[in-house]
Amino acid sequence: MPSAKTSSESPQAADPYRKLGAAKLFKIHELMVRARLLEERLIKMSKGGDGFFWIGGPGEEAFNVSLGLQVKKGRGVDHDFLHLHYRSSAIVLAMGAQPIDSLRQMRSVATDPYSKGRSFVNHYAIAEFNIVPVSPTIETQYSTAIGTGIAQARAKTDAVTIVNGGDAGTAEGDFHSCLVWANRPVLPLPILIIVVNNGWGISTKGETQHGERNISDWAKVFPGMPGKTINGNDVAESWGALEEALAYVRKNRKPYLLEARCSRLYGHSSSSGANRIPEADSIEILESAMTSRGIAAPSDFAKVWEREARALDEAHQQVKSEPFPEGDSAWQDVFADGLPPSYPVKGGS
Amino acid sequence: MPSAKTSSESPQAADPYRKLGAAKLFKIHELMVRARLLEERLIKMSKGGDGFFWIGGPGEEAFNVSLGLQVKKGRGVDHDFLHLHYRSSAIVLAMGAQPIDSLRQMRSVATDPYSKGRSFVNHYAIAEFNIVPVSPTIETQYSTAIGTGIAQARAKTDAVTIVNGGDAGTAEGDFHSCLVWANRPVLPLPILIIVVNNGWGISTKGETQHGERNISDWAKVFPGMPGKTINGNDVAESWGALEEALAYVRKNRKPYLLEARCSRLYGHSSSSGANRIPEADSIEILESAMTSRGIAAPSDFAKVWEREARALDEAHQQVKSEPFPEGDSAWQDVFADGLPPSYPVKGGS
Amino acid sequence: MANMAQAIRMALHYGEQHLGVTEIFGEDVGPPLGGVFTATQGLERSWNSPLDERGIIGAALGLAWAGGRPVAEIQFVDYIFNVIDMLKLAGNGYWSSAGRFKTPLVVMTPTGSGIHGSMYHSHSFDSVATKLHGMKVVCPSTAIDAYGLMISAIKSDDPVLFLKPKALLRAKGAELIPGEPADEKVLHEMIDAPLGDREKWKPRWPELTDYCVEIGKARISHPGSEATVVTHGRMAPICLEVAQALKAAGKGSVEVIDLRSLIPYDWDAIKTSVRKTGRVAFVNEETEITNFGEHLIRRLIDECFYELAARPRLLAGKATPGIALSPSVESFIQPQKTDVERVIGELLADPA
Amino acid sequence: MANMAQAIRMALHYGEQHLGVTEIFGEDVGPPLGGVFTATQGLERSWNSPLDERGIIGAALGLAWAGGRPVAEIQFVDYIFNVIDMLKLAGNGYWSSAGRFKTPLVVMTPTGSGIHGSMYHSHSFDSVATKLHGMKVVCPSTAIDAYGLMISAIKSDDPVLFLKPKALLRAKGAELIPGEPADEKVLHEMIDAPLGDREKWKPRWPELTDYCVEIGKARISHPGSEATVVTHGRMAPICLEVAQALKAAGKGSVEVIDLRSLIPYDWDAIKTSVRKTGRVAFVNEETEITNFGEHLIRRLIDECFYELAARPRLLAGKATPGIALSPSVESFIQPQKTDVERVIGELLADPA
Ligand SMILES: Cc1ncc(C[n+]2csc(CCOP(=O)(O)OP(=O)(O)O)c2C)c(N)n1
Ligand SMILES: Cc1ncc(C[n+]2csc(CCOP(=O)(O)OP(=O)(O)O)c2C)c(N)n1
Ligand SMILES: [Mg+2]
Ligand SMILES: [Mg+2]
């Protein structure tokens, strides 16, 4: 009988870290380290003149890797669509993207597969993964998410749309549009609406501008819409919350609002110095959780950090040897059917 | 002692209509009739070629007159600011505007004080009453309300900002902006946020597009923010709700969200025919409430309808005798300090 | 003959039947109304959206990225100005993604003046539209061109902004649309929704065919040899009338070029005609400061300065803060037939 | 000398002290940052807004209607495109209200390229800005002009869009601002916030004076007799350098007109200079399709066609969907000094 069952469940088994299991924890750890080292390398490049502006996601690894690993990855409406922003590197790496491609975008070399040297680093566009073009315009991804959400609401599939962005951006009307459209009675949308709350918009403290107790409280407007706020610096909590939220959206074909509280470990961007800030570090938290449970020894982690650093060194060497784009590459990709012969191309007379 | 006091209160005194008192009810009735007859005249003019497009507020008289009479009327931050839309005629008449000026705007004669024949009817701009220019762009008034709200939050005054608009428009981001800014922890704003819910956006039923049970549920996002939904076709209920809401905002200098359910008695506009629609009629409701209580006899009402109709006939005759604007009046009011001598004015070569 | 609204409706029907259009949406686009100008009446895939332009364009972008060919409407171009940023995303998505993401969507919206629309139903949009680089922009002036351009727009893998001249949407065409019944009453019976209750109404569609007007190709609506008029939209039929009248009166041979597409525009057609006539006027109804016609004049100066027999002209709207409801003021602000007559007259009379 | 960011800051300080400016706001405009380019550091009335451009412009409109003189910032002009509708309301409010409501507000925003800003920190806005009829538009290229134009903008009863060239905000002026200490280190000590903790920091402001640059008046930054260059913003100092070099090398006498104001623009200054030189190039960094310089060329063709010794030129940006981060691609798309040299060279060499 149930009571027996419950009591038979050992405290160990109830522990969310043990539930995840050693293999998965090591996998997650490796990806978090990869993401962290990548961002730190990008910062170095930005400061060292090997590229320009940096913006990225150090601090969000626990939540973002947990998300990336649970995405139904692929192309087309039968796979999840992702509408991301500029702090999403760990999501994309967890899905299988290669760090070298981010180095390419940072150095804006011709081989940058995401933008041909046109966009800032961490502005992804990966058709094979349904990762739609990351736009620098804050919050517009919450409006474009409506469209892939509609396509998936029409299709017979369990695939969903996932949108993420920051806390300050929720002041924009696009966040409102996403909530209203996702809850349309005639066609609710299967969208996991994520807000990563790091407490800041550049230099502006969230609590000075936002009267909501939790950003997830916006779900209260819609009867039955789930809204939840979690600690996004904790792998187990993030994994569990994402598992629950994704399961809900896949099954019910309705929206779910998930707020993850995360650290912003190097400040806003290179414009604000990109120096390490004393905030909770999701990787330290994971490592101590694993060691304290005897799942791993410090030496295991050392190997990972070292291996990932070496791989990054090699990738960086490779990228330095790659050519920059030609000026007139600007004329590629203007129109899908090519540039019309009489299109003005001189920049004036 | 209180219990005695309560028990001494007769059911009569508890009746909200009696609380309002005969004099005020007659005043309200007269203004509602004036507003209704004005809108019906404007519709006639639109259909009769004595003007073009019509849009207005027949059906909203109970709520709008109750609002107009409770406005702290005047100019500057020590008086209420109103950010209205195109169904607000009864508010403006209750504040003391003259029907003839609406006929002028309908016929777009030079004497139209609100827009010099430039805008559609019911697009007011009355500086002496703090009625800021009514914009045809749905929902932008919820963003401009933020500004007068800030000015009044800074000032030592009990004056407030009042914004109103329709239900479908709440899907726009400006509604979101108003909610977020009005609840900024560093400077909450004294704004009465009104939404008149008539169940329609032109031809689109609200319940097909909006998952909120009540529009006033948007207040739930902000701890302690009052939100209320009322029957805006009923004078007593409207008056009481507005009294309570205005008192709250004046005293607490914080926002209040009030949703009024009202009829749309002639459809959306002249584009949809502007024919009478069988929905609850706020004037009939008031008249029967007054007669059933013996406050008035049908003959009292007849006199009002007749008097107001006659006044409108005279006003209309007057307006027909007034000139249309000259074409080059288009060059007035472009810049506050006049048109620069070399500004291009030829419309080309 | 079909009017422009009916022509667009038939093209959209063809699109949902044969070209994979699965979503046609916007404010009041679906039943019962079928669009404020009836351009989406009776379509299978048309639906009403929330009152939210940003959501509408966002939805179109997402649908295009998801492999669809959405057709979204902004109810009036006057209300498009809260979502220019997302139109720019539609235009630059292919470029910013290094050619990885195509954006096959159509945004259609009524443009221009001439319906006593006052300040917010009279706007033109050519200037901003032609700066959404990566976006194609079309603006028909006849029903048949509207039909052919809509089919091309749907087929295009690029985003296309389809500008519908408000004043011409109810204007009847002079040519039958392939498949259109000869008798317009028959067409009316078949595809126009009845007044009153439409619950049970279903349209009967004619057998339509795949007729395309190539995006980027102008149409010479009136051949001539002494002067060229380059125009589009509401001004196109007016320029045509004036050219016909001048010819009939033996007062001049004016070639009228109806651009039909603004981006890309048919530069070869313009250049060829101006080389022939040596005289040209550009006529559109947007305000005269930073006007698309001024771009064409500048380019003409670059490439044909020494071949011009007279200075090129622009006829456009006056740069007032808005267009007034009062007919006397609207006609003062916006170019009218008399203005076209004056400008062409001066152009023909200008001593070489 | 003060750089442009410091000059704007000093003008805003003068505004809050003497001109009734009570609200200076926008994203990261208040403490601790004081603006992404430090243009609002240390001001008494500056504050941080939510991340919401529509709320920012809405707030400015309401504040102006309530009798204030707000100065609102859009953090980068690249992010202004979700609120064009409300900028139009600012421009048309006086007209639509029959002259009953003035709109004395200033919207300032960094514009243009040249800071490796990639697709969304490199935008120009002249074309849309000059179509917000009723709105005045200024764009200084020097610190002293920025100071004087900001004071005029604050005093204006019309809405003023104040475009701050991103690439010039840290460029030092050549002239002292009235009241500015002669030693720029002293100024730095006085008004620049320290790095790190700024909790207790207070600026010490110099005694500033009421120095105005009239809106609508251009400045001849380099007199000349053989050709005219009309420019503004980021391109202005580049054109000046080229003119100085040509003069030094005895290769030509080029008059450079720095417009400073786009609406209203100083037509008399342009016309007078072109009548003198007979040759003119219009130089700006926005894309070449429907470009404000094309309006000026069109008007020049209207009024001075037969006085031109050579065809007028436009030098502008290429009409790509965006501006790329890669320096080689950005400099291909955006006009650079070598392009200015080429165009002026051709202009001077063009046989009359
Ligand atoms: C529409 C728009 N406005 C302003 C900006 C400039 N900007 C870039 S990031 C940022 C702050 C975003 O804060 P938040 O949404 O909390 O995300 P975070 O950076 O904290 O992850 C701002 C204002 C922008 N990119 N887009
Ligand atoms: C931004 C914008 N989009 C679209 C329109 C066209 N339009 C005018 S009224 C209206 C419906 C408004 O419905 P609601 O907000 O419920 O107000 P109601 O008319 O019902 O009072 C629409 C779509 C507009 N005026 N402005
Ligand atoms: Mg944040
Ligand atoms: Mg409604």
Short mmCIF file of N, CA, C and O in Angstrom, two decimals, chain B residues 1-14:
data_model
loop_
_atom_site.label_atom_id
_atom_site.label_comp_id
_atom_site.label_asym_id
_atom_site.label_seq_id
_atom_site.Cartn_x
_atom_site.Cartn_y
_atom_site.Cartn_z
N MET B 1 -24.48 53.42 20.04
CA MET B 1 -23.38 52.53 19.66
C MET B 1 -23.56 52.01 18.23
O MET B 1 -24.67 51.97 17.73
N PRO B 2 -22.48 51.53 17.60
CA PRO B 2 -22.52 51.21 16.16
C PRO B 2 -23.68 50.30 15.80
O PRO B 2 -24.47 50.63 14.93
N SER B 3 -23.84 49.21 16.54
CA SER B 3 -24.91 48.27 16.17
C SER B 3 -26.23 49.03 16.03
O SER B 3 -26.92 48.93 15.03
N ALA B 4 -26.53 49.85 17.02
CA ALA B 4 -27.75 50.65 16.95
C ALA B 4 -27.76 51.45 15.66
O ALA B 4 -28.66 51.37 14.83
N LYS B 5 -26.64 52.13 15.46
CA LYS B 5 -26.54 52.98 14.27
C LYS B 5 -26.91 52.16 13.01
O LYS B 5 -27.80 52.51 12.26
N THR B 6 -26.27 51.01 12.88
CA THR B 6 -26.54 50.17 11.72
C THR B 6 -28.03 49.83 11.64
O THR B 6 -28.69 50.09 10.64
N SER B 7 -28.55 49.30 12.75
CA SER B 7 -29.95 48.86 12.72
C SER B 7 -30.87 50.04 12.42
O SER B 7 -31.88 49.90 11.77
N SER B 8 -30.45 51.23 12.88
CA SER B 8 -31.31 52.39 12.65
C SER B 8 -31.36 52.74 11.16
O SER B 8 -32.23 53.43 10.69
N GLU B 9 -30.33 52.24 10.42
CA GLU B 9 -30.27 52.55 8.98
C GLU B 9 -31.42 51.85 8.27
O GLU B 9 -31.50 50.62 8.25
N SER B 10 -32.34 52.60 7.68
CA SER B 10 -33.50 51.98 7.04
C SER B 10 -33.07 51.34 5.72
O SER B 10 -32.09 51.78 5.11
N PRO B 11 -33.76 50.28 5.26
CA PRO B 11 -33.48 49.69 3.95
C PRO B 11 -33.46 50.77 2.87
O PRO B 11 -32.63 50.77 1.97
N GLN B 12 -34.33 51.76 3.02
CA GLN B 12 -34.36 52.88 2.07
C GLN B 12 -32.99 53.53 1.98
O GLN B 12 -32.38 53.64 0.93
N ALA B 13 -32.46 53.92 3.12
CA ALA B 13 -31.18 54.62 3.14
C ALA B 13 -30.08 53.74 2.54
O ALA B 13 -29.14 54.23 1.94
N ALA B 14 -30.22 52.41 2.71
CA ALA B 14 -29.20 51.51 2.20
C ALA B 14 -29.25 51.42 0.67
O ALA B 14 -28.29 51.05 0.03
#
